[in-house]
Amino acid sequence: MNKKHNIYELAERLGYKVWEKNGLKRIYVNEGYNTRKMSTTTFIWLDEGGEFKVSCHIDCPSQSWNWIKSQKEKVVSYVEKKICYALADTFYLPVRKADGMVFDKGLMTSREKFMLHPEVYLSEEDAIKDLKEYDEILEEYEIIPICREDTKKRE
């Protein structure tokens, strides 16, 4: 079931507040660079279809529009990934059958340590893809779904 989240839930999960003015609701996020010669403004908003969108504006007169466009794409992509992690209700743990250790991006860790930051795999497919990427033998692992609520109980 794909539960629709509102902008307040997303803001809470990301650790930000909702900015509201004249009916507009946005979550301003601290992504991108702000220096003497460059400023970045990035925010998340909810469109009419109920989908979260990311807008990024970069003002940097000393750079070409191609560079600015590439930086905007990086920031938007990064924030979209953060949104996916924040809204995920289930995470997936690749657990080695032999000893119960969790595979975490090429490293083996205890389940307790992994649960401190459980937002690594958002689908069983992502976990399997990562195991393959690191040349692990899939039959030696069990992919276990963990509910977000269960991870909060450990905090």
PDB file of C-alpha atoms in Angstrom:
ATOM      1  CA  MET A   1       0.000   0.000   0.000  1.00  0.00           C
ATOM      2  CA  ASN A   2       1.412   3.363  -1.030  1.00  0.00           C
ATOM      3  CA  LYS A   3       0.232   5.782   1.640  1.00  0.00           C
ATOM      4  CA  LYS A   4       0.153   9.433   0.614  1.00  0.00           C
ATOM      5  CA  HIS A   5       2.091  11.653   2.973  1.00  0.00           C
ATOM      6  CA  ASN A   6       1.439  15.313   3.565  1.00  0.00           C
ATOM      7  CA  ILE A   7       4.075  18.020   3.533  1.00  0.00           C
ATOM      8  CA  TYR A   8       4.108  18.264   7.342  1.00  0.00           C
ATOM      9  CA  GLU A   9       4.944  14.555   7.727  1.00  0.00           C
ATOM     10  CA  LEU A  10       7.758  14.882   5.209  1.00  0.00           C
ATOM     11  CA  ALA A  11       9.138  17.976   6.926  1.00  0.00           C
ATOM     12  CA  GLU A  12       9.134  16.158  10.269  1.00  0.00           C
ATOM     13  CA  ARG A  13      10.889  13.104   8.842  1.00  0.00           C
ATOM     14  CA  LEU A  14      13.522  15.292   7.150  1.00  0.00           C
ATOM     15  CA  GLY A  15      14.021  17.456  10.233  1.00  0.00           C
ATOM     16  CA  TYR A  16      12.795  20.708   8.684  1.00  0.00           C
ATOM     17  CA  LYS A  17       9.812  23.017   9.134  1.00  0.00           C
ATOM     18  CA  VAL A  18       7.132  23.939   6.609  1.00  0.00           C
ATOM     19  CA  TRP A  19       7.219  27.518   5.331  1.00  0.00           C
ATOM     20  CA  GLU A  20       3.751  28.893   4.577  1.00  0.00           C
ATOM     21  CA  LYS A  21       2.684  32.113   2.923  1.00  0.00           C
ATOM     22  CA  ASN A  22      -0.436  33.033   0.916  1.00  0.00           C
ATOM     23  CA  GLY A  23      -1.480  29.392   0.556  1.00  0.00           C
ATOM     24  CA  LEU A  24       1.975  28.201  -0.539  1.00  0.00           C
ATOM     25  CA  LYS A  25       3.635  25.474   1.493  1.00  0.00           C
ATOM     26  CA  ARG A  26       7.292  24.648   1.040  1.00  0.00           C
ATOM     27  CA  ILE A  27      10.092  22.874   2.842  1.00  0.00           C
ATOM     28  CA  TYR A  28      13.317  24.815   2.386  1.00  0.00           C
ATOM     29  CA  VAL A  29      16.319  22.492   2.633  1.00  0.00           C
ATOM     30  CA  ASN A  30      19.983  23.282   3.183  1.00  0.00           C
ATOM     31  CA  GLU A  31      21.367  21.646   0.054  1.00  0.00           C
ATOM     32  CA  GLY A  32      23.778  23.208  -2.376  1.00  0.00           C
ATOM     33  CA  TYR A  33      26.475  25.775  -1.786  1.00  0.00           C
ATOM     34  CA  ASN A  34      26.223  29.331  -0.541  1.00  0.00           C
ATOM     35  CA  THR A  35      29.352  31.443  -0.810  1.00  0.00           C
ATOM     36  CA  ARG A  36      30.204  35.075  -1.536  1.00  0.00           C
ATOM     37  CA  LYS A  37      29.927  34.373  -5.287  1.00  0.00           C
ATOM     38  CA  MET A  38      27.187  31.752  -5.306  1.00  0.00           C
ATOM     39  CA  SER A  39      23.781  31.240  -3.696  1.00  0.00           C
ATOM     40  CA  THR A  40      21.548  28.193  -3.797  1.00  0.00           C
ATOM     41  CA  THR A  41      17.894  28.006  -2.814  1.00  0.00           C
ATOM     42  CA  THR A  42      16.290  24.565  -2.708  1.00  0.00           C
ATOM     43  CA  PHE A  43      12.790  23.678  -1.612  1.00  0.00           C
ATOM     44  CA  ILE A  44      10.281  20.835  -1.736  1.00  0.00           C
ATOM     45  CA  TRP A  45       6.638  21.342  -2.609  1.00  0.00           C
ATOM     46  CA  LEU A  46       3.573  19.203  -3.210  1.00  0.00           C
ATOM     47  CA  ASP A  47       1.961  19.383  -6.664  1.00  0.00           C
ATOM     48  CA  GLU A  48      -1.767  19.086  -7.434  1.00  0.00           C
ATOM     49  CA  GLY A  49      -1.362  15.331  -8.041  1.00  0.00           C
ATOM     50  CA  GLY A  50       0.006  14.758  -4.546  1.00  0.00           C
ATOM     51  CA  GLU A  51       3.615  14.212  -5.662  1.00  0.00           C
ATOM     52  CA  PHE A  52       6.559  15.888  -3.981  1.00  0.00           C
ATOM     53  CA  LYS A  53       8.658  18.044  -6.306  1.00  0.00           C
ATOM     54  CA  VAL A  54      12.057  19.660  -5.771  1.00  0.00           C
ATOM     55  CA  SER A  55      12.976  23.115  -7.051  1.00  0.00           C
ATOM     56  CA  CYS A  56      16.498  24.455  -7.014  1.00  0.00           C
ATOM     57  CA  HIS A  57      17.734  27.878  -8.052  1.00  0.00           C
ATOM     58  CA  ILE A  58      21.447  28.641  -8.276  1.00  0.00           C
ATOM     59  CA  ASP A  59      22.720  32.182  -8.732  1.00  0.00           C
ATOM     60  CA  CYS A  60      26.381  32.175  -9.757  1.00  0.00           C
ATOM     61  CA  PRO A  61      27.292  34.834 -12.346  1.00  0.00           C
ATOM     62  CA  SER A  62      30.855  33.546 -12.696  1.00  0.00           C
ATOM     63  CA  GLN A  63      29.749  30.121 -14.033  1.00  0.00           C
ATOM     64  CA  SER A  64      28.230  29.054 -17.351  1.00  0.00           C
ATOM     65  CA  TRP A  65      24.604  27.974 -17.577  1.00  0.00           C
ATOM     66  CA  ASN A  66      25.754  24.389 -18.364  1.00  0.00           C
ATOM     67  CA  TRP A  67      27.622  24.197 -15.069  1.00  0.00           C
ATOM     68  CA  ILE A  68      24.694  25.718 -13.176  1.00  0.00           C
ATOM     69  CA  LYS A  69      22.309  23.246 -14.834  1.00  0.00           C
ATOM     70  CA  SER A  70      24.520  20.276 -13.861  1.00  0.00           C
ATOM     71  CA  GLN A  71      24.733  21.465 -10.249  1.00  0.00           C
ATOM     72  CA  LYS A  72      20.960  21.939 -10.077  1.00  0.00           C
ATOM     73  CA  GLU A  73      20.454  18.385 -11.353  1.00  0.00           C
ATOM     74  CA  LYS A  74      22.821  17.026  -8.678  1.00  0.00           C
ATOM     75  CA  VAL A  75      21.037  18.890  -5.879  1.00  0.00           C
ATOM     76  CA  VAL A  76      17.561  17.898  -7.108  1.00  0.00           C
ATOM     77  CA  SER A  77      18.575  14.240  -7.466  1.00  0.00           C
ATOM     78  CA  TYR A  78      20.098  14.200  -3.967  1.00  0.00           C
ATOM     79  CA  VAL A  79      17.000  15.772  -2.380  1.00  0.00           C
ATOM     80  CA  GLU A  80      14.697  13.377  -4.265  1.00  0.00           C
ATOM     81  CA  LYS A  81      16.655  10.448  -2.783  1.00  0.00           C
ATOM     82  CA  LYS A  82      16.313  11.971   0.693  1.00  0.00           C
ATOM     83  CA  ILE A  83      12.552  12.212   0.136  1.00  0.00           C
ATOM     84  CA  CYS A  84      12.382   8.529  -0.871  1.00  0.00           C
ATOM     85  CA  TYR A  85      14.269   7.509   2.272  1.00  0.00           C
ATOM     86  CA  ALA A  86      12.151   9.754   4.482  1.00  0.00           C
ATOM     87  CA  LEU A  87       8.871   8.395   3.129  1.00  0.00           C
ATOM     88  CA  ALA A  88       9.833   4.711   3.050  1.00  0.00           C
ATOM     89  CA  ASP A  89       7.798   2.617   5.466  1.00  0.00           C
ATOM     90  CA  THR A  90       9.870  -0.545   4.950  1.00  0.00           C
ATOM     91  CA  PHE A  91      13.616  -1.144   4.712  1.00  0.00           C
ATOM     92  CA  TYR A  92      15.354  -4.343   3.650  1.00  0.00           C
ATOM     93  CA  LEU A  93      18.205  -6.061   5.435  1.00  0.00           C
ATOM     94  CA  PRO A  94      20.409  -8.566   3.590  1.00  0.00           C
ATOM     95  CA  VAL A  95      21.282 -10.927   6.462  1.00  0.00           C
ATOM     96  CA  ARG A  96      23.959 -13.596   6.071  1.00  0.00           C
ATOM     97  CA  LYS A  97      22.396 -16.925   7.031  1.00  0.00           C
ATOM     98  CA  ALA A  98      25.607 -18.322   8.542  1.00  0.00           C
ATOM     99  CA  ASP A  99      26.069 -15.730  11.297  1.00  0.00           C
ATOM    100  CA  GLY A 100      23.209 -13.201  11.181  1.00  0.00           C
ATOM    101  CA  MET A 101      25.490 -10.326  10.136  1.00  0.00           C
ATOM    102  CA  VAL A 102      23.972  -7.592   7.938  1.00  0.00           C
ATOM    103  CA  PHE A 103      25.502  -6.690   4.571  1.00  0.00           C
ATOM    104  CA  ASP A 104      25.781  -2.895   4.378  1.00  0.00           C
ATOM    105  CA  LYS A 105      27.256  -1.519   1.154  1.00  0.00           C
ATOM    106  CA  GLY A 106      30.134  -3.990   1.061  1.00  0.00           C
ATOM    107  CA  LEU A 107      30.711  -4.190   4.810  1.00  0.00           C
ATOM    108  CA  MET A 108      29.404  -6.684   7.325  1.00  0.00           C
ATOM    109  CA  THR A 109      27.916  -5.201  10.465  1.00  0.00           C
ATOM    110  CA  SER A 110      25.807  -6.326  13.382  1.00  0.00           C
ATOM    111  CA  ARG A 111      22.071  -5.900  13.167  1.00  0.00           C
ATOM    112  CA  GLU A 112      22.148  -3.505  16.135  1.00  0.00           C
ATOM    113  CA  LYS A 113      24.630  -1.166  14.435  1.00  0.00           C
ATOM    114  CA  PHE A 114      22.762  -1.342  11.140  1.00  0.00           C
ATOM    115  CA  MET A 115      19.477  -0.434  12.828  1.00  0.00           C
ATOM    116  CA  LEU A 116      20.965   2.897  13.926  1.00  0.00           C
ATOM    117  CA  HIS A 117      20.855   3.946  10.238  1.00  0.00           C
ATOM    118  CA  PRO A 118      18.462   1.514   8.558  1.00  0.00           C
ATOM    119  CA  GLU A 119      17.657   3.526   5.458  1.00  0.00           C
ATOM    120  CA  VAL A 120      20.098   1.836   3.085  1.00  0.00           C
ATOM    121  CA  TYR A 121      17.866  -0.446   1.023  1.00  0.00           C
ATOM    122  CA  LEU A 122      14.373   0.662   0.044  1.00  0.00           C
ATOM    123  CA  SER A 123      13.522  -2.477  -1.897  1.00  0.00           C
ATOM    124  CA  GLU A 124      14.457  -6.116  -1.989  1.00  0.00           C
ATOM    125  CA  GLU A 125      15.716  -5.498  -5.539  1.00  0.00           C
ATOM    126  CA  ASP A 126      18.130  -2.783  -4.317  1.00  0.00           C
ATOM    127  CA  ALA A 127      19.554  -5.159  -1.711  1.00  0.00           C
ATOM    128  CA  ILE A 128      20.017  -7.956  -4.253  1.00  0.00           C
ATOM    129  CA  LYS A 129      21.590  -5.574  -6.768  1.00  0.00           C
ATOM    130  CA  ASP A 130      24.107  -4.419  -4.152  1.00  0.00           C
ATOM    131  CA  LEU A 131      24.950  -7.988  -3.124  1.00  0.00           C
ATOM    132  CA  LYS A 132      25.625  -8.831  -6.785  1.00  0.00           C
ATOM    133  CA  GLU A 133      27.708  -5.676  -7.227  1.00  0.00           C
ATOM    134  CA  TYR A 134      29.992  -6.839  -4.418  1.00  0.00           C
ATOM    135  CA  ASP A 135      30.120 -10.412  -5.811  1.00  0.00           C
ATOM    136  CA  GLU A 136      28.305 -11.929  -2.852  1.00  0.00           C
ATOM    137  CA  ILE A 137      26.591 -15.318  -3.210  1.00  0.00           C
ATOM    138  CA  LEU A 138      22.851 -14.585  -3.067  1.00  0.00           C
ATOM    139  CA  GLU A 139      21.954 -18.011  -1.661  1.00  0.00           C
ATOM    140  CA  GLU A 140      23.974 -17.200   1.467  1.00  0.00           C
ATOM    141  CA  TYR A 141      21.650 -14.284   2.330  1.00  0.00           C
ATOM    142  CA  GLU A 142      18.094 -13.773   3.416  1.00  0.00           C
ATOM    143  CA  ILE A 143      16.477 -10.398   2.638  1.00  0.00           C
ATOM    144  CA  ILE A 144      14.410  -9.372   5.665  1.00  0.00           C
ATOM    145  CA  PRO A 145      11.847  -6.531   5.499  1.00  0.00           C
ATOM    146  CA  ILE A 146      11.841  -4.221   8.524  1.00  0.00           C
ATOM    147  CA  CYS A 147       8.994  -1.807   9.201  1.00  0.00           C
ATOM    148  CA  ARG A 148       9.941   1.829   9.956  1.00  0.00           C
ATOM    149  CA  GLU A 149       7.999   1.595  13.220  1.00  0.00           C
ATOM    150  CA  ASP A 150      10.206  -1.317  14.324  1.00  0.00           C
ATOM    151  CA  THR A 151      13.328   0.783  13.720  1.00  0.00           C
ATOM    152  CA  LYS A 152      11.929   3.592  15.856  1.00  0.00           C
ATOM    153  CA  LYS A 153      11.446   1.196  18.782  1.00  0.00           C
ATOM    154  CA  ARG A 154      15.219   0.731  18.893  1.00  0.00           C
ATOM    155  CA  GLU A 155      15.967   4.469  19.152  1.00  0.00           C
TER     156      GLU A 155
END
